[in-house]
JSON list of C-alpha atoms in Angstrom, two decimals:
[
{"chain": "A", "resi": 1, "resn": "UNK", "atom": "CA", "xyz": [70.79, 65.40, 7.63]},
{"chain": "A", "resi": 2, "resn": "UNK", "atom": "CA", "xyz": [70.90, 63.25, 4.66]},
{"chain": "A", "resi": 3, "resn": "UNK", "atom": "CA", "xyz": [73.65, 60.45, 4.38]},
{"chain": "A", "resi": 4, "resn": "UNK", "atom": "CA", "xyz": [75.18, 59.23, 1.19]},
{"chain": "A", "resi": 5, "resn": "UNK", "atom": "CA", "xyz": [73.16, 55.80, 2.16]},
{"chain": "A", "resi": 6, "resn": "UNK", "atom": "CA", "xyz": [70.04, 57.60, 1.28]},
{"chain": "A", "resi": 7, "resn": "UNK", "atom": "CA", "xyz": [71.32, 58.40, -2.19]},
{"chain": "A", "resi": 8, "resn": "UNK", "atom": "CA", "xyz": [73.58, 55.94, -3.34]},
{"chain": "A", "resi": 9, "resn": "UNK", "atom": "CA", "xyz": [72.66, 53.44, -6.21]},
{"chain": "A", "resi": 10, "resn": "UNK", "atom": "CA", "xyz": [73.18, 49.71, -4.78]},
{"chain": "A", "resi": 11, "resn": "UNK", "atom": "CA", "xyz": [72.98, 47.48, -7.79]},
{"chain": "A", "resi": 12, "resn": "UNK", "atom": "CA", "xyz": [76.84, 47.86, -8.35]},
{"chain": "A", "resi": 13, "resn": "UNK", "atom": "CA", "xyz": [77.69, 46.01, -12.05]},
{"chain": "A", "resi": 14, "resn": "UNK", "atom": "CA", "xyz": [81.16, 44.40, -11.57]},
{"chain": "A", "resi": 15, "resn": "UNK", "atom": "CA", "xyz": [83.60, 43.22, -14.59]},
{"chain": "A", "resi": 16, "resn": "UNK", "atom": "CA", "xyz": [87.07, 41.66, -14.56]},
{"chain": "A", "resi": 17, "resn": "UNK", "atom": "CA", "xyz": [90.05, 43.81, -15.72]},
{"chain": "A", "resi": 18, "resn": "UNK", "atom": "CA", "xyz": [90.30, 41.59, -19.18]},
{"chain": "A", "resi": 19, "resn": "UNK", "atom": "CA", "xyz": [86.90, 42.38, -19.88]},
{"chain": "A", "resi": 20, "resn": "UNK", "atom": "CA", "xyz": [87.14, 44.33, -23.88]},
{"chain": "A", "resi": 21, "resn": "UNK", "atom": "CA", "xyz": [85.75, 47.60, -23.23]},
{"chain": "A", "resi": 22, "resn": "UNK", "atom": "CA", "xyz": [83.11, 47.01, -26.13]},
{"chain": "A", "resi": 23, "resn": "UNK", "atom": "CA", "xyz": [81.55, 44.48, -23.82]},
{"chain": "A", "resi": 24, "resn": "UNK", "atom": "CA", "xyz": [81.61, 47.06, -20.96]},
{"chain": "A", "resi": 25, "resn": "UNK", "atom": "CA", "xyz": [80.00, 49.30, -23.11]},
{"chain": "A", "resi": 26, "resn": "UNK", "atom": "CA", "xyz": [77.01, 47.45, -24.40]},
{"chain": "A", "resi": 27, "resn": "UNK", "atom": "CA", "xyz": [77.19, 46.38, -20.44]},
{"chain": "A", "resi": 28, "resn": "UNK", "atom": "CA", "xyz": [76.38, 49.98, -19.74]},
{"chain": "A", "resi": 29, "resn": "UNK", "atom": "CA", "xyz": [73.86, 50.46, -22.37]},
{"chain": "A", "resi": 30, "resn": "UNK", "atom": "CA", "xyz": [71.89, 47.00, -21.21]},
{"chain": "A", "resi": 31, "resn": "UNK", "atom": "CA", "xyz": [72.04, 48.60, -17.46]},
{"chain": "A", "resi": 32, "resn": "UNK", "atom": "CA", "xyz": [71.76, 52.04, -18.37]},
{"chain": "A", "resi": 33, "resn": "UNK", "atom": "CA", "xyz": [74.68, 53.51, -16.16]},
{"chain": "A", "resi": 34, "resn": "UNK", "atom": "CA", "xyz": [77.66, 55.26, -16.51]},
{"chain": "A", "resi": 35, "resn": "UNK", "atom": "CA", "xyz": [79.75, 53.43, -14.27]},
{"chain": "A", "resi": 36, "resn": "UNK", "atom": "CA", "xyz": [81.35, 49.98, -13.59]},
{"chain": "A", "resi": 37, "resn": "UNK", "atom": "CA", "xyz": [83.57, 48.54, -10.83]},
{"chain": "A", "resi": 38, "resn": "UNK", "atom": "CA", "xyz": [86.54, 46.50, -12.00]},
{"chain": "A", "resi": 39, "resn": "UNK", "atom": "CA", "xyz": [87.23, 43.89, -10.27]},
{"chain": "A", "resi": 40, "resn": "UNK", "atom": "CA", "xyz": [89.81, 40.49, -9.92]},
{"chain": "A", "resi": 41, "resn": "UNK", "atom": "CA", "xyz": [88.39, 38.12, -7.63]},
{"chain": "A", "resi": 42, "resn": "UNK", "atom": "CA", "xyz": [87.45, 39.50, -4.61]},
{"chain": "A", "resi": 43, "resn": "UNK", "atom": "CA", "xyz": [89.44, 42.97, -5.13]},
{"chain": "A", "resi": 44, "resn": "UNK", "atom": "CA", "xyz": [88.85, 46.03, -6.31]},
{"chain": "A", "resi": 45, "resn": "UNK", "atom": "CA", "xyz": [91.08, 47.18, -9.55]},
{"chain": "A", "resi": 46, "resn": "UNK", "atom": "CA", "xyz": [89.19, 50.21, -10.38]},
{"chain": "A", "resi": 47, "resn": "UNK", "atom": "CA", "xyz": [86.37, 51.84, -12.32]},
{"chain": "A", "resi": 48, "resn": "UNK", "atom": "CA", "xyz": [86.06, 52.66, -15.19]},
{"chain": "A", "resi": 49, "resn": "UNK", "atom": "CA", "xyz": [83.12, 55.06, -16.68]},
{"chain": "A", "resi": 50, "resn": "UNK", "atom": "CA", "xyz": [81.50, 55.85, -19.81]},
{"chain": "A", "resi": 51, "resn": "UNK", "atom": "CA", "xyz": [83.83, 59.09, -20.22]},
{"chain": "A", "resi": 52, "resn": "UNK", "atom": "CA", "xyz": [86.89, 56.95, -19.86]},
{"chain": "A", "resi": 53, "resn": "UNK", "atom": "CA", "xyz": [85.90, 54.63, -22.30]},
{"chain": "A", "resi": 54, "resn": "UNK", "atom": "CA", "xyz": [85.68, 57.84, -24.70]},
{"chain": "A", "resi": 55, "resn": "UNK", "atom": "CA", "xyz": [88.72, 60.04, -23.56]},
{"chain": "A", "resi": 56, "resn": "UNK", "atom": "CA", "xyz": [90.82, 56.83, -23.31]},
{"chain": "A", "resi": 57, "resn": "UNK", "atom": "CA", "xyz": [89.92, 54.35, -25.63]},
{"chain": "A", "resi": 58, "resn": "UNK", "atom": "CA", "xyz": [87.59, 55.92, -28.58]},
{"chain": "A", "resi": 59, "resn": "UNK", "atom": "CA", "xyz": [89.34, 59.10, -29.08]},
{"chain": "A", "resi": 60, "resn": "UNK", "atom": "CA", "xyz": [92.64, 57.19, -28.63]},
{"chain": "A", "resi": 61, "resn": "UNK", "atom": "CA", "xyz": [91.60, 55.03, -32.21]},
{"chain": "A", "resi": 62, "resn": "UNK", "atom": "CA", "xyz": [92.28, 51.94, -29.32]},
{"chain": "A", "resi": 63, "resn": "UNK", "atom": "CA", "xyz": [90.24, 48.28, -30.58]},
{"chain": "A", "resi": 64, "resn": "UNK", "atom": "CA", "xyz": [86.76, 47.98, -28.86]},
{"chain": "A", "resi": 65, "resn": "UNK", "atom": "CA", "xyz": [87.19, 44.32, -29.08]},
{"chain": "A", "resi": 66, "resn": "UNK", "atom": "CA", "xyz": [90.86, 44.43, -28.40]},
{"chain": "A", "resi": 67, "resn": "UNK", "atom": "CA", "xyz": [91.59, 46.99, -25.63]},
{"chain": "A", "resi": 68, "resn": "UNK", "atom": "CA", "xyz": [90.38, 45.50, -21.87]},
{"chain": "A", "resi": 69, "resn": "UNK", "atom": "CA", "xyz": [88.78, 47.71, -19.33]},
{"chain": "A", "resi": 70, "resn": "UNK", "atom": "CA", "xyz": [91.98, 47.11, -17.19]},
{"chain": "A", "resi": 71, "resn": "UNK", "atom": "CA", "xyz": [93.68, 49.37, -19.84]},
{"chain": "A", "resi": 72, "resn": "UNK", "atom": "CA", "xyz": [91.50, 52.26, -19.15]},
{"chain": "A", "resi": 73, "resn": "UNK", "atom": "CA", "xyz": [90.02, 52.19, -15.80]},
{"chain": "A", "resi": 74, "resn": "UNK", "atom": "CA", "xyz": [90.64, 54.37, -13.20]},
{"chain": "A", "resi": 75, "resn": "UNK", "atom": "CA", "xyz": [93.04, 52.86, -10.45]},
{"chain": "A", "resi": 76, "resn": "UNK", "atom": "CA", "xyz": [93.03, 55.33, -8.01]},
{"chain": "A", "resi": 77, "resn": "UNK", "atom": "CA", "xyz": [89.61, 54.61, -5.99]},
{"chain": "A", "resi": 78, "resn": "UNK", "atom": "CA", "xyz": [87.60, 57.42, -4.21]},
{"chain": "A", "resi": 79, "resn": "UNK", "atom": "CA", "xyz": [85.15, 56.03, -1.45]},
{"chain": "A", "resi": 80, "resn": "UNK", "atom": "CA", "xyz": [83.05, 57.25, 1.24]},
{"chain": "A", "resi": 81, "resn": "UNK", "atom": "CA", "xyz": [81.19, 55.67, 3.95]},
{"chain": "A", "resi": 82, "resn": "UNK", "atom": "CA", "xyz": [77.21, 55.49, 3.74]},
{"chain": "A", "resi": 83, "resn": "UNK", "atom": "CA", "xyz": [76.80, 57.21, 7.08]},
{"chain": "A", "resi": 84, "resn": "UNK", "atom": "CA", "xyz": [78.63, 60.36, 5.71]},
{"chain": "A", "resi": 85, "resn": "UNK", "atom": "CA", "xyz": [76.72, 63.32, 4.83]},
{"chain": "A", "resi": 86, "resn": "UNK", "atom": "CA", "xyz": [76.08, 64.17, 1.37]},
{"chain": "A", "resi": 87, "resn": "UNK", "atom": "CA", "xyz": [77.31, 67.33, 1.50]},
{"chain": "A", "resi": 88, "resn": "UNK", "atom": "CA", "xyz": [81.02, 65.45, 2.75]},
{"chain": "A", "resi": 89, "resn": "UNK", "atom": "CA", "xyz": [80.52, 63.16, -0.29]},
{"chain": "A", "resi": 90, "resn": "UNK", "atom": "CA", "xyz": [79.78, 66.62, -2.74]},
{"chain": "A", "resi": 91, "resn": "UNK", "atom": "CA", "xyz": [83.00, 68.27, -1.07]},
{"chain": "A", "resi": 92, "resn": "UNK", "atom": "CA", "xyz": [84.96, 65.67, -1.55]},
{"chain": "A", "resi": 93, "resn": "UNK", "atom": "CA", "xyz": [84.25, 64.97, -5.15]},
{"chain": "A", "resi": 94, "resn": "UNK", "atom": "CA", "xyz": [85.34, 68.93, -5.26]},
{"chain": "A", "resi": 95, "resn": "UNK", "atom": "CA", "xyz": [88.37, 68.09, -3.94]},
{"chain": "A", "resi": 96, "resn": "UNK", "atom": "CA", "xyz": [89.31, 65.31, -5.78]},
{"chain": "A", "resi": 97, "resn": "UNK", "atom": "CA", "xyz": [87.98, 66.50, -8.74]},
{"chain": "A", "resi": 98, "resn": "UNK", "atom": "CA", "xyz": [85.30, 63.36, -9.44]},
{"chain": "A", "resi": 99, "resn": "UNK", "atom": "CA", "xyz": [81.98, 63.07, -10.40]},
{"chain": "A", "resi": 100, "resn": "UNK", "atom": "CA", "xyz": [81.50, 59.06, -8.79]},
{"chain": "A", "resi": 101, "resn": "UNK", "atom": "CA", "xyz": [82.40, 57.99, -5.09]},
{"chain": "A", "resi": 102, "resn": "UNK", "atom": "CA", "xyz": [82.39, 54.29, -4.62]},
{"chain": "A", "resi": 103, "resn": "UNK", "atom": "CA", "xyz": [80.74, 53.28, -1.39]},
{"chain": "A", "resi": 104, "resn": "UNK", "atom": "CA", "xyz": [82.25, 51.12, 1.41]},
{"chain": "A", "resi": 105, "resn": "UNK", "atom": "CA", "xyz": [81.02, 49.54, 4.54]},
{"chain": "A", "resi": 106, "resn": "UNK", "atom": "CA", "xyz": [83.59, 48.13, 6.95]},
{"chain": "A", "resi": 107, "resn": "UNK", "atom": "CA", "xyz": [81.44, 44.60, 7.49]},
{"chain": "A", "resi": 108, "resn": "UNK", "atom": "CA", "xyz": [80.36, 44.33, 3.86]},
{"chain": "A", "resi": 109, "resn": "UNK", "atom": "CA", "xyz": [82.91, 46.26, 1.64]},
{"chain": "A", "resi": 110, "resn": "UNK", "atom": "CA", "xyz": [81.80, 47.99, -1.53]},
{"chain": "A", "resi": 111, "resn": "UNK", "atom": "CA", "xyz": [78.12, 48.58, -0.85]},
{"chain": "A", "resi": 112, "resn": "UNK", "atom": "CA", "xyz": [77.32, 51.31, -3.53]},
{"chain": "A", "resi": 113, "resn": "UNK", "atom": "CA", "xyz": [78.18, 54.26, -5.62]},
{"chain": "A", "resi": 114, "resn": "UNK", "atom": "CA", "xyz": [76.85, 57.86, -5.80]},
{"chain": "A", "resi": 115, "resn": "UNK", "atom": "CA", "xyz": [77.31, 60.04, -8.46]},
{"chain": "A", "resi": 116, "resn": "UNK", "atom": "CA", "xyz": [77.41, 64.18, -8.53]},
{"chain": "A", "resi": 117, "resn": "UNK", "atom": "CA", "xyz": [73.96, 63.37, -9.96]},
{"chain": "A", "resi": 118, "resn": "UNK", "atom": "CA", "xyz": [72.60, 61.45, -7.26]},
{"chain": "A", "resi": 119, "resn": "UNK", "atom": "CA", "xyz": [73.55, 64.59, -4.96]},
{"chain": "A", "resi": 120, "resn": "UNK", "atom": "CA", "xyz": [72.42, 67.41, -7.28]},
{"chain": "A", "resi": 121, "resn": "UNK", "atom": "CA", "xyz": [69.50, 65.64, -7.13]},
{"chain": "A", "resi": 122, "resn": "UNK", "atom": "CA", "xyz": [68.93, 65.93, -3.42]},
{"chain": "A", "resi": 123, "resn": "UNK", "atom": "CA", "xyz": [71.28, 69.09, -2.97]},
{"chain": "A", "resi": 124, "resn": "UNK", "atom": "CA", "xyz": [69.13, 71.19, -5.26]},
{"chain": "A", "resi": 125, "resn": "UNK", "atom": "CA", "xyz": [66.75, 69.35, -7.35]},
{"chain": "A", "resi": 126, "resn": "UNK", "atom": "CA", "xyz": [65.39, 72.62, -8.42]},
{"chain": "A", "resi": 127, "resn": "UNK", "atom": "CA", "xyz": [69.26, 73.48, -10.35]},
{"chain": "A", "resi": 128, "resn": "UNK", "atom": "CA", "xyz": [69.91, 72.78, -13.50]},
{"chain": "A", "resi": 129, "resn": "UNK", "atom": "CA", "xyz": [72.46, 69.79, -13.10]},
{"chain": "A", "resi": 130, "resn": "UNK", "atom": "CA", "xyz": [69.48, 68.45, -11.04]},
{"chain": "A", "resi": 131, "resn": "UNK", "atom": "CA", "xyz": [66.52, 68.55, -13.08]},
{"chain": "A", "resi": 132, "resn": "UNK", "atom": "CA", "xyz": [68.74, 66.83, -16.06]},
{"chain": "A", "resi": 133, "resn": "UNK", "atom": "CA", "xyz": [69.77, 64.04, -13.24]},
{"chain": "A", "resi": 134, "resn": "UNK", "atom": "CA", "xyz": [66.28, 62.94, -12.48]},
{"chain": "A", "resi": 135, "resn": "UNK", "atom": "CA", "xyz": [65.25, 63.24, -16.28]},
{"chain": "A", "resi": 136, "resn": "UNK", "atom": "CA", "xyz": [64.87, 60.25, -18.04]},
{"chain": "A", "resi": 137, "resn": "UNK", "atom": "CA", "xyz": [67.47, 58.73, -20.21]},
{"chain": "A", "resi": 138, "resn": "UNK", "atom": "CA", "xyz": [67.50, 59.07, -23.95]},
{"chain": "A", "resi": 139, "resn": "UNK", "atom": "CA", "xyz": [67.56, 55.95, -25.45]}
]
């Protein structure tokens, strides 16, 4: 059985809360994700993804420069544990109604994040939300 370790993305991208969400977004483009983890100091404030920074920010008329990504994150945290299965990880993102699980180790905290992608992907690589998740990006 496949755990989320197998599927998760590692190289986590962290900003602080009064990060301006244009900087988060050229963040994203430089990286090419979708996702990053906001965090003060050594905790966890949220996430924030690309979609928030649209539904919250652009089609809000908020300031790219002005607005911080602690002002449109996501505060409520989902998280799984890399030994779980990956079909645990897809039913709870059902549940919970999210498309991004952070990942969390007790010894070494936050150690990824797997996306509905990452698990279409190895679910059913042969659906349609699978073959666009192993596409490459447009740039």
């Amino acid at each position: 059985m496949q755990t989320v370790k197998d599927v998760m993305t590692t190289g986590v991208v962290y900003l602080p809360s009064e990060t301006p969400i244009a900087e988060v977004a050229r963040t994203m483009r430089e990286q090419d994700i979708g996702d990053v983890v906001v965090a003060d100091g050594p905790s966890l404030a949220g996430m924030v993804t690309d979609r928030d920074l649209v539904v919250r920010a652009v089609a809000e008329g908020r300031d790219p420069e002005a607005t911080t990504v602690g002002e449109v994150m996501t505060r409520e945290l989902v998280t799984v544990r890399p030994e779980d299965t990956i079909q645990q990880a897809a039913l709870l993102m059902r549940d919970r109604a999210v498309r991004r699980l952070l990942v969390c180790d007790d010894d070494q905290g936050l150690v990824g994040v797997v996306s509905i992608g990452d698990l279409a992907e190895r679910i059913d690589p042969e659906s349609v939300l699978g073959g666009i998740s192993s596409a490459d990006p447009n740039n």
